PDB file of C-alpha atoms in Angstrom:
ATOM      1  CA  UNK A   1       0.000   0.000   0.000  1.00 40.00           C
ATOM      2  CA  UNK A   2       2.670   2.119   0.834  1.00 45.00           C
ATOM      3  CA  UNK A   3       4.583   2.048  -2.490  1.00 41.00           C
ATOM      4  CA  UNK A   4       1.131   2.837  -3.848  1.00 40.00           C
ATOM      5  CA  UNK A   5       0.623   5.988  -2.276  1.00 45.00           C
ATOM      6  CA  UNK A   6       4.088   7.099  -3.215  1.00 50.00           C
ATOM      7  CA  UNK A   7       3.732   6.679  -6.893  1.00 41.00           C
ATOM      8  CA  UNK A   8       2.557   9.932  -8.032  1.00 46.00           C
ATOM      9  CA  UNK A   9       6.222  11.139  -6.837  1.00 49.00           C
ATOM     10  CA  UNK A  10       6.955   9.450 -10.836  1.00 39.00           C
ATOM     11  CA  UNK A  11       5.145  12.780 -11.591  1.00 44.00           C
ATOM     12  CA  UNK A  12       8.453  14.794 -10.448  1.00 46.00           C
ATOM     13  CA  UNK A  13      10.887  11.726 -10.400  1.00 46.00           C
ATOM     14  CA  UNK A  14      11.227   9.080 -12.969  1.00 45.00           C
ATOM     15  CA  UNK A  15       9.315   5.725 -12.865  1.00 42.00           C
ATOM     16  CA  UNK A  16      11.983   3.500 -11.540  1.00 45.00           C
ATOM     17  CA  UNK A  17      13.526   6.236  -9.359  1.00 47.00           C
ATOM     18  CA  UNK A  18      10.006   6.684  -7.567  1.00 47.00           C
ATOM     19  CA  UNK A  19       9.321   2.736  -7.251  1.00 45.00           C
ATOM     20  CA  UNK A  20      12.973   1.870  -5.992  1.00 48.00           C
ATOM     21  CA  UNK A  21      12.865   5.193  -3.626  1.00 53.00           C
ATOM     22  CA  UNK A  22       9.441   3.995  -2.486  1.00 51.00           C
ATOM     23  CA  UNK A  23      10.542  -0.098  -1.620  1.00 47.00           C
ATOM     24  CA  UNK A  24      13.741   2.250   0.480  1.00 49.00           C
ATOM     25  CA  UNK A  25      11.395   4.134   2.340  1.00 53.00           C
ATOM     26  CA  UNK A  26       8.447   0.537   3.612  1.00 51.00           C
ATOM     27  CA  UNK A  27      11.495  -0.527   5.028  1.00 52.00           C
ATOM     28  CA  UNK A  28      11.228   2.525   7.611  1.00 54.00           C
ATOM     29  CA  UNK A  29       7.525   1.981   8.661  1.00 50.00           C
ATOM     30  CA  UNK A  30       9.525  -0.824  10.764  1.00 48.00           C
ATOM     31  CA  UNK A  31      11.587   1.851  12.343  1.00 53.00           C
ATOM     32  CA  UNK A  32      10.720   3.026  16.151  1.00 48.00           C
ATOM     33  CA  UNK A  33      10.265   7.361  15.413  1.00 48.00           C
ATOM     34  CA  UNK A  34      12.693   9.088  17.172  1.00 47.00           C
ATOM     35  CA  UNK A  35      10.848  11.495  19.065  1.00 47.00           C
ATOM     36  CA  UNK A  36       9.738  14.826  17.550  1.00 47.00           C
ATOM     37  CA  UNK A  37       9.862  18.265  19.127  1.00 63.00           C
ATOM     38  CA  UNK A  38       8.705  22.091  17.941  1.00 85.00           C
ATOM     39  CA  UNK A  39      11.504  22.742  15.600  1.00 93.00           C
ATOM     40  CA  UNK A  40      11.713  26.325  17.099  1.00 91.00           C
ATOM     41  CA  UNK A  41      12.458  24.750  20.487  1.00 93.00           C
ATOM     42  CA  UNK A  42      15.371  22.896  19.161  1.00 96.00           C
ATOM     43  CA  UNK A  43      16.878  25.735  17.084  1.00 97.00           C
ATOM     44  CA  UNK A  44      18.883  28.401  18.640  1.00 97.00           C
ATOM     45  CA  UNK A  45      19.970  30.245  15.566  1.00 98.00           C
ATOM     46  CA  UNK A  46      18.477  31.805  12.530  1.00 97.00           C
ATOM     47  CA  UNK A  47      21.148  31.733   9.225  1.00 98.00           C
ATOM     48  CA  UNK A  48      20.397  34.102   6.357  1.00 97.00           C
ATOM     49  CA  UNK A  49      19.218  32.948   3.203  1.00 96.00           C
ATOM     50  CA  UNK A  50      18.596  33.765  -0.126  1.00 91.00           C
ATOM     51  CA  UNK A  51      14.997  35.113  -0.834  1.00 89.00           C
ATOM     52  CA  UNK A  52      14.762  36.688   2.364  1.00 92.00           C
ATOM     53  CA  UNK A  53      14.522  33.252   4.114  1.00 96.00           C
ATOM     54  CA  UNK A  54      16.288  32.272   7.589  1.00 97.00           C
ATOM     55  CA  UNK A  55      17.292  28.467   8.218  1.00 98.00           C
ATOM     56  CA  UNK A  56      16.518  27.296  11.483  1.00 98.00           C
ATOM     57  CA  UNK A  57      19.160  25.392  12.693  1.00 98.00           C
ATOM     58  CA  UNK A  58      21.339  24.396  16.211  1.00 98.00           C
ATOM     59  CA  UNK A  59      24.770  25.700  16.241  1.00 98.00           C
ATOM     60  CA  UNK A  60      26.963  23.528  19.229  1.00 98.00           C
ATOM     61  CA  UNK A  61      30.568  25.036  20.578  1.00 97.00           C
ATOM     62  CA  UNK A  62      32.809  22.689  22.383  1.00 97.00           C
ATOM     63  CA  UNK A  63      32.106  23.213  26.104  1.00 94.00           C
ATOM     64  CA  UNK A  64      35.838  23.430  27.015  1.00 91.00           C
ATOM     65  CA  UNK A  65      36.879  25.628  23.953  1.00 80.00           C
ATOM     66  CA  UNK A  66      39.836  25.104  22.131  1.00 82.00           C
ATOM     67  CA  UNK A  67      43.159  26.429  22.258  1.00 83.00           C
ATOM     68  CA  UNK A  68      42.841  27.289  18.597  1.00 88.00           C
ATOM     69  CA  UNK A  69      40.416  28.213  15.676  1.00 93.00           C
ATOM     70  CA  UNK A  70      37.295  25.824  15.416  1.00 96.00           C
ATOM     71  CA  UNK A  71      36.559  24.209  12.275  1.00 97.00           C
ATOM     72  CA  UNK A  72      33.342  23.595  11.118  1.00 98.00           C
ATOM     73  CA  UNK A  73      31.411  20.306  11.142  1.00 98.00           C
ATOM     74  CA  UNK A  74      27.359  20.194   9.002  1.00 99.00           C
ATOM     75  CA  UNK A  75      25.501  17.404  11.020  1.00 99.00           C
ATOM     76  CA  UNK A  76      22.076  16.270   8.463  1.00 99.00           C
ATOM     77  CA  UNK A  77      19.317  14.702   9.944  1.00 98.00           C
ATOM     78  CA  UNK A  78      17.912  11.692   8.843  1.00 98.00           C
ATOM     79  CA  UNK A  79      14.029  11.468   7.515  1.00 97.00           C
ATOM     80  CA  UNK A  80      12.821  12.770  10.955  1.00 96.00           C
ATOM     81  CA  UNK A  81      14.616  16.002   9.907  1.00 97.00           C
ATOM     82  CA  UNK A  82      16.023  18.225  12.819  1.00 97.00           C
ATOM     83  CA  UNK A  83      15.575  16.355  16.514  1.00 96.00           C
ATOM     84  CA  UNK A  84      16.478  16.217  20.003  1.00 96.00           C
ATOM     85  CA  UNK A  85      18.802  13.205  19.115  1.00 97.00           C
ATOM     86  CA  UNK A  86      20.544  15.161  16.002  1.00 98.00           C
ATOM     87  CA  UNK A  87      20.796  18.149  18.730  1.00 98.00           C
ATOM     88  CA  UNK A  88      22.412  16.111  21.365  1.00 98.00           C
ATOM     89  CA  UNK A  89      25.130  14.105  18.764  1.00 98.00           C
ATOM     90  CA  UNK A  90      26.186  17.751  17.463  1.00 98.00           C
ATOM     91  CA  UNK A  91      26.189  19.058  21.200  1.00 98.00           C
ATOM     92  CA  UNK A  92      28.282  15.502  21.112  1.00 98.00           C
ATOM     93  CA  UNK A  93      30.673  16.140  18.678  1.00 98.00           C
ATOM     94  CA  UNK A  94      31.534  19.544  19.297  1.00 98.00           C
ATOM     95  CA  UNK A  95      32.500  18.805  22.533  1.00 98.00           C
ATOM     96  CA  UNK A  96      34.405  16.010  21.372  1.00 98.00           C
ATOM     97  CA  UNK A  97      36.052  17.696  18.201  1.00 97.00           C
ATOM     98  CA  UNK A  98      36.519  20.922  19.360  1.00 96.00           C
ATOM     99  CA  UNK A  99      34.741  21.950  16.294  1.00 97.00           C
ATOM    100  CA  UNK A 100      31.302  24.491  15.415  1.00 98.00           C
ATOM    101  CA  UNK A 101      29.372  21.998  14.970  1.00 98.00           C
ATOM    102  CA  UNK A 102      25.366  23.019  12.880  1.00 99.00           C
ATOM    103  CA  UNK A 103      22.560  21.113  12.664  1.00 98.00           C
ATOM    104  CA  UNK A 104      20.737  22.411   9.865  1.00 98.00           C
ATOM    105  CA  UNK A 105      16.181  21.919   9.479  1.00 98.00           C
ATOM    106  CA  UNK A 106      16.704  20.657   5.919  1.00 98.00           C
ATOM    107  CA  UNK A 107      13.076  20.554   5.345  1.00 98.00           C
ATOM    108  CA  UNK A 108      12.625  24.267   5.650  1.00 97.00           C
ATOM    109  CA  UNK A 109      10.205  24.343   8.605  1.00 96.00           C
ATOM    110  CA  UNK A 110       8.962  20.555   9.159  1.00 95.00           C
ATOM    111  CA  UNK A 111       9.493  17.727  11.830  1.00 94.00           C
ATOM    112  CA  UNK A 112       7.884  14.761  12.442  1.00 94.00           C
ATOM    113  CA  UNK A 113       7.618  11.634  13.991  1.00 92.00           C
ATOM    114  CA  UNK A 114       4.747  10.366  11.238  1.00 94.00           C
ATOM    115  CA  UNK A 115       6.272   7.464   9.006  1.00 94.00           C
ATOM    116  CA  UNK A 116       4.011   8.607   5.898  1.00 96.00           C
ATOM    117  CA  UNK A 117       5.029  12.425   5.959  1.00 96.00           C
ATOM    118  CA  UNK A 118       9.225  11.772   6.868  1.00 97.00           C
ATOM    119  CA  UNK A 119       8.680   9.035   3.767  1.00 96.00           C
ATOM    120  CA  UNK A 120       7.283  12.230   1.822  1.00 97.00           C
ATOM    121  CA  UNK A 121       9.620  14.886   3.345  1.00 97.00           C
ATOM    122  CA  UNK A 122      13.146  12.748   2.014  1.00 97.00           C
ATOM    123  CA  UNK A 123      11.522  11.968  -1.194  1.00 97.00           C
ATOM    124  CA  UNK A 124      10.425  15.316  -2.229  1.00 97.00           C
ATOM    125  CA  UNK A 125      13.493  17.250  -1.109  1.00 98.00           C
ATOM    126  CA  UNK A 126      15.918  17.895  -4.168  1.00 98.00           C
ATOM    127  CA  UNK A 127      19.438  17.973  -3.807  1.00 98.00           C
ATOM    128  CA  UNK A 128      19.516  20.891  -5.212  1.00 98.00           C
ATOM    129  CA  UNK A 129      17.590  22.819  -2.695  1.00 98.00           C
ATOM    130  CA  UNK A 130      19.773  21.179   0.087  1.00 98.00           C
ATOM    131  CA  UNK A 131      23.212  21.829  -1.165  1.00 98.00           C
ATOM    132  CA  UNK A 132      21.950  25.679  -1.505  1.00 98.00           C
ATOM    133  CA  UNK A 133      20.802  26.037   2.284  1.00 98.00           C
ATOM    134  CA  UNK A 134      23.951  24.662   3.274  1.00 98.00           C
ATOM    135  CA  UNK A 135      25.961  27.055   1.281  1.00 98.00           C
ATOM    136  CA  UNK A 136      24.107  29.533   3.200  1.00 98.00           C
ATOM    137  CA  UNK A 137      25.215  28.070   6.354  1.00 98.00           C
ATOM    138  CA  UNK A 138      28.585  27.646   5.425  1.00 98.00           C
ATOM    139  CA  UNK A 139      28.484  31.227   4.855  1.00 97.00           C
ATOM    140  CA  UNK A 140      26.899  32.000   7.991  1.00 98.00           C
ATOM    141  CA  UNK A 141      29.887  29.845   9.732  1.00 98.00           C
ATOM    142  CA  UNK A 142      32.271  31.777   8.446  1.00 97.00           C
ATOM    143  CA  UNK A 143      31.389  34.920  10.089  1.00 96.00           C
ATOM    144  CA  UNK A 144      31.512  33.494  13.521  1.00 97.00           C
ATOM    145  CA  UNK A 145      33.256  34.852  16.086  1.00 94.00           C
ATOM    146  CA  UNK A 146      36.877  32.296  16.706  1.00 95.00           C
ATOM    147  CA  UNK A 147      35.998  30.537  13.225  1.00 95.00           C
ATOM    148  CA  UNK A 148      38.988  29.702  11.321  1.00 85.00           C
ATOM    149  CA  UNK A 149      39.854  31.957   8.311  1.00 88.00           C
ATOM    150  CA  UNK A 150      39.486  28.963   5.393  1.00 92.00           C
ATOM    151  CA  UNK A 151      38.105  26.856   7.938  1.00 96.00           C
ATOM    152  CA  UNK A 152      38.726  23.381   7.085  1.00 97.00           C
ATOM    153  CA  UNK A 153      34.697  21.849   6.595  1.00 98.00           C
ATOM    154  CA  UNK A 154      33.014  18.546   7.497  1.00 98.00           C
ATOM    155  CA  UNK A 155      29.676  16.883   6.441  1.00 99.00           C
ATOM    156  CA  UNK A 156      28.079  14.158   8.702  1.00 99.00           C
ATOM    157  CA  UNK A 157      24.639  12.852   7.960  1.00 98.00           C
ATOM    158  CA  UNK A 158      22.795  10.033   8.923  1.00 98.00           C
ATOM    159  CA  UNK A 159      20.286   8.153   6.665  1.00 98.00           C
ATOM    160  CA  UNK A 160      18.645  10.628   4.658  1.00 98.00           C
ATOM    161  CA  UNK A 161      21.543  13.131   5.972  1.00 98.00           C
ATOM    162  CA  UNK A 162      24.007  10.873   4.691  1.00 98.00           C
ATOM    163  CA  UNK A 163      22.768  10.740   1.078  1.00 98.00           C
ATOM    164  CA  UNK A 164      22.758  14.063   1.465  1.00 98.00           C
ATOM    165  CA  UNK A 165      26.255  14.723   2.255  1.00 99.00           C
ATOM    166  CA  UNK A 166      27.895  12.988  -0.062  1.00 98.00           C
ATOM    167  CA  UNK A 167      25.817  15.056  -2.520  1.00 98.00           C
ATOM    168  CA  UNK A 168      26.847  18.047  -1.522  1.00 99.00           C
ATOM    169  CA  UNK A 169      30.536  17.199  -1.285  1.00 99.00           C
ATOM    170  CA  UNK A 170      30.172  15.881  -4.555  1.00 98.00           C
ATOM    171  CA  UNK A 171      28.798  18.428  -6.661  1.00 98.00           C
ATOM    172  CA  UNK A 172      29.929  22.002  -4.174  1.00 98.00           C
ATOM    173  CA  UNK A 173      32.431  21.514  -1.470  1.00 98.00           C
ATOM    174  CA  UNK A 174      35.089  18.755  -2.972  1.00 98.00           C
ATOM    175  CA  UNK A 175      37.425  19.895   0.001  1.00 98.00           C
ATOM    176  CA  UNK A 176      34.903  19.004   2.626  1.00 98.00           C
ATOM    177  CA  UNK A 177      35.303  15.769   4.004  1.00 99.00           C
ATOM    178  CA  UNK A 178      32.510  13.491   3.991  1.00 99.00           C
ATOM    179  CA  UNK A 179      31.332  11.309   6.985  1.00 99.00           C
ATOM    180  CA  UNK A 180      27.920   9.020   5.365  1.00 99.00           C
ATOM    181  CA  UNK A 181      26.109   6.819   8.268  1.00 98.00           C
ATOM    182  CA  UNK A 182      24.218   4.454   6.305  1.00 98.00           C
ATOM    183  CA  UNK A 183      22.722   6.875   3.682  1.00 98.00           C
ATOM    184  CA  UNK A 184      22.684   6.296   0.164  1.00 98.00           C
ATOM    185  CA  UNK A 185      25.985   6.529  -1.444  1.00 98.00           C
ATOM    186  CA  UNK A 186      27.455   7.976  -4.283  1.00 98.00           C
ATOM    187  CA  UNK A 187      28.623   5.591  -6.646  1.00 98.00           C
ATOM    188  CA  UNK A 188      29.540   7.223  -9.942  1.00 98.00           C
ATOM    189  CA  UNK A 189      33.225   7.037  -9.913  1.00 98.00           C
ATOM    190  CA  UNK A 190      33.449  10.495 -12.610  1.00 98.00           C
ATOM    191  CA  UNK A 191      31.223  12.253  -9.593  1.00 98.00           C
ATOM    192  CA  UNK A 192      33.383  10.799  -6.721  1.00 98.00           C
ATOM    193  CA  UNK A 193      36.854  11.511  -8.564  1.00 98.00           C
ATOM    194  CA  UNK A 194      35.743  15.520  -7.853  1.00 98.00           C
ATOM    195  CA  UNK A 195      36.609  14.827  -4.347  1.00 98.00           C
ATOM    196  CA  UNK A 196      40.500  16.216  -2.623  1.00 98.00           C
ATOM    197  CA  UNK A 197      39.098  14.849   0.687  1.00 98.00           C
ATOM    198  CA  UNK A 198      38.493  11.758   2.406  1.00 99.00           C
ATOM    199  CA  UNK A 199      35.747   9.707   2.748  1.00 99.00           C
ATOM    200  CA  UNK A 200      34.259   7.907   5.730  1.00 99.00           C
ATOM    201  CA  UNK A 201      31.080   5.124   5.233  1.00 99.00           C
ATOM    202  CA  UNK A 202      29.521   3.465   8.073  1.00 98.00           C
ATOM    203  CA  UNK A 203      26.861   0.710   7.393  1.00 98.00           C
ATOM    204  CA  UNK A 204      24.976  -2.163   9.438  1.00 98.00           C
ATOM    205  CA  UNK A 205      25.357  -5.693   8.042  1.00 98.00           C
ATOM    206  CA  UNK A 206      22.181  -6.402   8.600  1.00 98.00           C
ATOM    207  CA  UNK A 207      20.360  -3.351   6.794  1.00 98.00           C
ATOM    208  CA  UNK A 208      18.039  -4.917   4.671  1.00 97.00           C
ATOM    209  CA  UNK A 209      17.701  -1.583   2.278  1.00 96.00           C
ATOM    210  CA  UNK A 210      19.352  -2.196  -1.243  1.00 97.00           C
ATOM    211  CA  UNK A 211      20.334   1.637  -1.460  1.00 97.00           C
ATOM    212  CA  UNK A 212      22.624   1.078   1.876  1.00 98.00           C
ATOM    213  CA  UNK A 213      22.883  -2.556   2.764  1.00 98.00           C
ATOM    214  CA  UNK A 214      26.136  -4.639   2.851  1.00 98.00           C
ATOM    215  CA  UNK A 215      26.356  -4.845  -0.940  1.00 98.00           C
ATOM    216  CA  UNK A 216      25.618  -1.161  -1.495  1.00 98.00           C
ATOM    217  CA  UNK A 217      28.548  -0.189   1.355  1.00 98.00           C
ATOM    218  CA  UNK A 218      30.978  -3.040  -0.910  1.00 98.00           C
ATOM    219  CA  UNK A 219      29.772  -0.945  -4.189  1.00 98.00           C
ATOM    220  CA  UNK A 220      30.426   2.533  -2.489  1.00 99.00           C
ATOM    221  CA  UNK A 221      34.442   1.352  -1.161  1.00 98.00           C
ATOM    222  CA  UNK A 222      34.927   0.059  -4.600  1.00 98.00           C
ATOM    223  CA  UNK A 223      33.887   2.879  -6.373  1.00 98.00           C
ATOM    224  CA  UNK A 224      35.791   5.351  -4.288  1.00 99.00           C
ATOM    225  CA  UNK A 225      38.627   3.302  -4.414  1.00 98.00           C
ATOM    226  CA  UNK A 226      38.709   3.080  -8.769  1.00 98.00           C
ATOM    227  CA  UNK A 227      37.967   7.329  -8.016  1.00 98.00           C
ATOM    228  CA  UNK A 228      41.256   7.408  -5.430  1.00 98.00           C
ATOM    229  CA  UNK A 229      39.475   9.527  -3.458  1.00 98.00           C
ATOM    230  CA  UNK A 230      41.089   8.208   0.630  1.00 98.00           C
ATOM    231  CA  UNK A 231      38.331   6.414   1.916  1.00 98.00           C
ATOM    232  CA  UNK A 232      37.701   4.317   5.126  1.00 98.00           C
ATOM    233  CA  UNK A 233      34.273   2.450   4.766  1.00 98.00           C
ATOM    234  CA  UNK A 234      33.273  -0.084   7.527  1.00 98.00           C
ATOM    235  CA  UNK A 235      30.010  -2.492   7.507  1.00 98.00           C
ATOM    236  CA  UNK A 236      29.178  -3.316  10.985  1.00 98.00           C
ATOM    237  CA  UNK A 237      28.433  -6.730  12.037  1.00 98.00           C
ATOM    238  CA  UNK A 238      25.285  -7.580  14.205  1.00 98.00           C
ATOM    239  CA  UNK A 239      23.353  -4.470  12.968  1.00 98.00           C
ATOM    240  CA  UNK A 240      20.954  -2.766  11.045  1.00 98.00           C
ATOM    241  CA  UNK A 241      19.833   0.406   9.593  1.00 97.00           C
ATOM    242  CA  UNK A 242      19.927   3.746  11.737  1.00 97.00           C
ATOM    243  CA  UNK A 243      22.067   1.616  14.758  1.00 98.00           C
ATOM    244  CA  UNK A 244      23.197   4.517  16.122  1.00 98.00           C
ATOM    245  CA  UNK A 245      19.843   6.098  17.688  1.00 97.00           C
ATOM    246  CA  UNK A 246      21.055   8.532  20.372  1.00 98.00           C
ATOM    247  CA  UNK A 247      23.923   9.464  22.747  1.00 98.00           C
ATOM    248  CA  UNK A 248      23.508   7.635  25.327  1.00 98.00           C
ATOM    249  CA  UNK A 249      24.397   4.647  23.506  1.00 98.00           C
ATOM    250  CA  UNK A 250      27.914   6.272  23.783  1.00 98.00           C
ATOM    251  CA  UNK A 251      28.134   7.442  27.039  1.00 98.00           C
ATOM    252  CA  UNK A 252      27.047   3.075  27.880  1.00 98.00           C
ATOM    253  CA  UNK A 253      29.608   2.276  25.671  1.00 98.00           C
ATOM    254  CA  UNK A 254      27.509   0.090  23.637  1.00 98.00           C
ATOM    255  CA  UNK A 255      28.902  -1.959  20.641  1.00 98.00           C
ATOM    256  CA  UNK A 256      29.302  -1.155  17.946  1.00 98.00           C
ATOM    257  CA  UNK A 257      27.881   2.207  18.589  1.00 98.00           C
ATOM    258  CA  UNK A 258      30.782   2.936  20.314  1.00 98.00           C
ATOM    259  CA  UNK A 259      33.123   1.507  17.830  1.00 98.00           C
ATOM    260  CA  UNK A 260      31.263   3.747  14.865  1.00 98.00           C
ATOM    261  CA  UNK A 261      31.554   7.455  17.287  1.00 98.00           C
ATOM    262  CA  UNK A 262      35.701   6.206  17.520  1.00 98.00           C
ATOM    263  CA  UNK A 263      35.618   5.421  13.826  1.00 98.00           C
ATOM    264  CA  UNK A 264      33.872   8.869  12.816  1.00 98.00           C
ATOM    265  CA  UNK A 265      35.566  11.280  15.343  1.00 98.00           C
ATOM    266  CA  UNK A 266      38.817   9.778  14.951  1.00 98.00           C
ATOM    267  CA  UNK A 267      38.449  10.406  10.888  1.00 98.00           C
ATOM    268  CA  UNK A 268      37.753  13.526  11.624  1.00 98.00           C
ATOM    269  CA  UNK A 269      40.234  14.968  13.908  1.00 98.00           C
ATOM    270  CA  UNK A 270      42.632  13.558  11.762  1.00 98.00           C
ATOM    271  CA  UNK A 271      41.016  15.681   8.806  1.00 98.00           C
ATOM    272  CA  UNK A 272      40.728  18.998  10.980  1.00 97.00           C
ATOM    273  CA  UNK A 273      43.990  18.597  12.396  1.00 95.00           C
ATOM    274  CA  UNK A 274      45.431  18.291   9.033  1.00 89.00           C
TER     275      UNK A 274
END
């Protein structure tokens, strides 16, 4: 029923597109929500945008700041869009990084914890549209008091976030490096070849989801590999999609939860600290 209802999408996106997005998305009606809050609660700035829009978004400092400029870190949501468990794993990261760390509302103004509408919300968000607010952040960054001049730039998304950031790098910010939990990968090798900086994948064995299951993590090392674009791409065993929930799961040292925060953070810092 549900690939049904999400067939008119073929009006916007082509036939097979629409019909493999929409067997992706059942497999989230599975999924426990994560739970939803007023997006103004969990923004605490407003970034400029073109058209006289403002991005909501939550912008984390390292509670013990650094001894030297921050770089900058994008955290993407996954289908939820922005959340009290994407707020607390930039908090999370900041603090770890010593990075500004932003949590951009993708969705321009929507949250939810409804299966049906997040299923709508990732399929009928373009690219396009995403890799333009986050120019606009990016720009916003960069005006930030104790921001780097040049300020070396990471993307981290989860799920939808992750397809997401790999698109962006991609197509506008080749230096950026690129951290994907178990979002859809890039797999043209002329698209990934556009990339001067690293690559980090992490996927659950057990993900069932063509678009980001063990295969599709095998496809996406291989392909940046043939690109030689520096990659480090780990499937984890005993898992499945969206494994990492919230960060608690780090703070009880669960596994491999645990094992995928080392794996991420430790990429980075080695990117930031160039």
């Amino acid at each position: 029923m549900l690939i049904i209802a999400l067939l008119p999408l073929a009006r916007s996106i082509a036939l097979p597109a629409a019909v493999s997005r929409a067997v992706w998305a059942s497999h989230h009606l599975f999924e426990r929500p994560l739970q939803s809050a007023v997006l103004e609660d969990l923004a605490n700035v407003k970034v400029p945008a073109e058209e006289d829009r403002e991005i909501l978004a939550f912008a984390a400092r390292p509670k013990a700041p650094p001894g030297g400029a921050l770089p900058v870190l994008l955290v993407l949501h996954e289908f939820w869009g922005l959340s009290g468990s994407i707020v607390d794993k930039a908090q999370g990261l900041a603090d770890e990084l010593g990075c500004l760390c932003i949590a951009p509302d993708c969705f321009r103004g929507e949250t939810t914890d409804f299966v049906p509408k997040a299923i709508w919300l990732a399929l009928s968000t373009p690219q396009q549209r995403v890799n333009a607010d986050l120019a606009a952040v990016l720009r916003w960054a960069a005006s930030q008091d104790g921001v780097a001049e040049n300020f070396p730039v990471g993307v981290l998304g989860f799920c939808f976030g992750g397809g997401k950031a790999i698109g962006f790098t991609t197509t506008m910010r080749p230096d950026a490096a690129t951290v994907v939990f178990y979002g859809e990968p890039v797999l043209k090798v002329e698209a990934l070849a556009a990339l001067s900086a690293p690559v980090c994948g992490i996927y659950g064995a057990e993900d069932p989801q063509p678009t980001t299951n063990r295969a599709a993590a095998a496809r996406f090392r291989s392909a940046l590999a043939e690109a030689g674009v520096e990659h480090d791409v780990t499937c984890y065993e005993g898992v499945g999609h969206a494994f990492w929930k919230d960060m608690g799961q780090i703070e009880r040292r669960e596994t491999p939860q645990i094992a995928a925060w080392r794996q991420s953070t430790t990429f980075l810092r080695t990117f930031f600290d160039g």
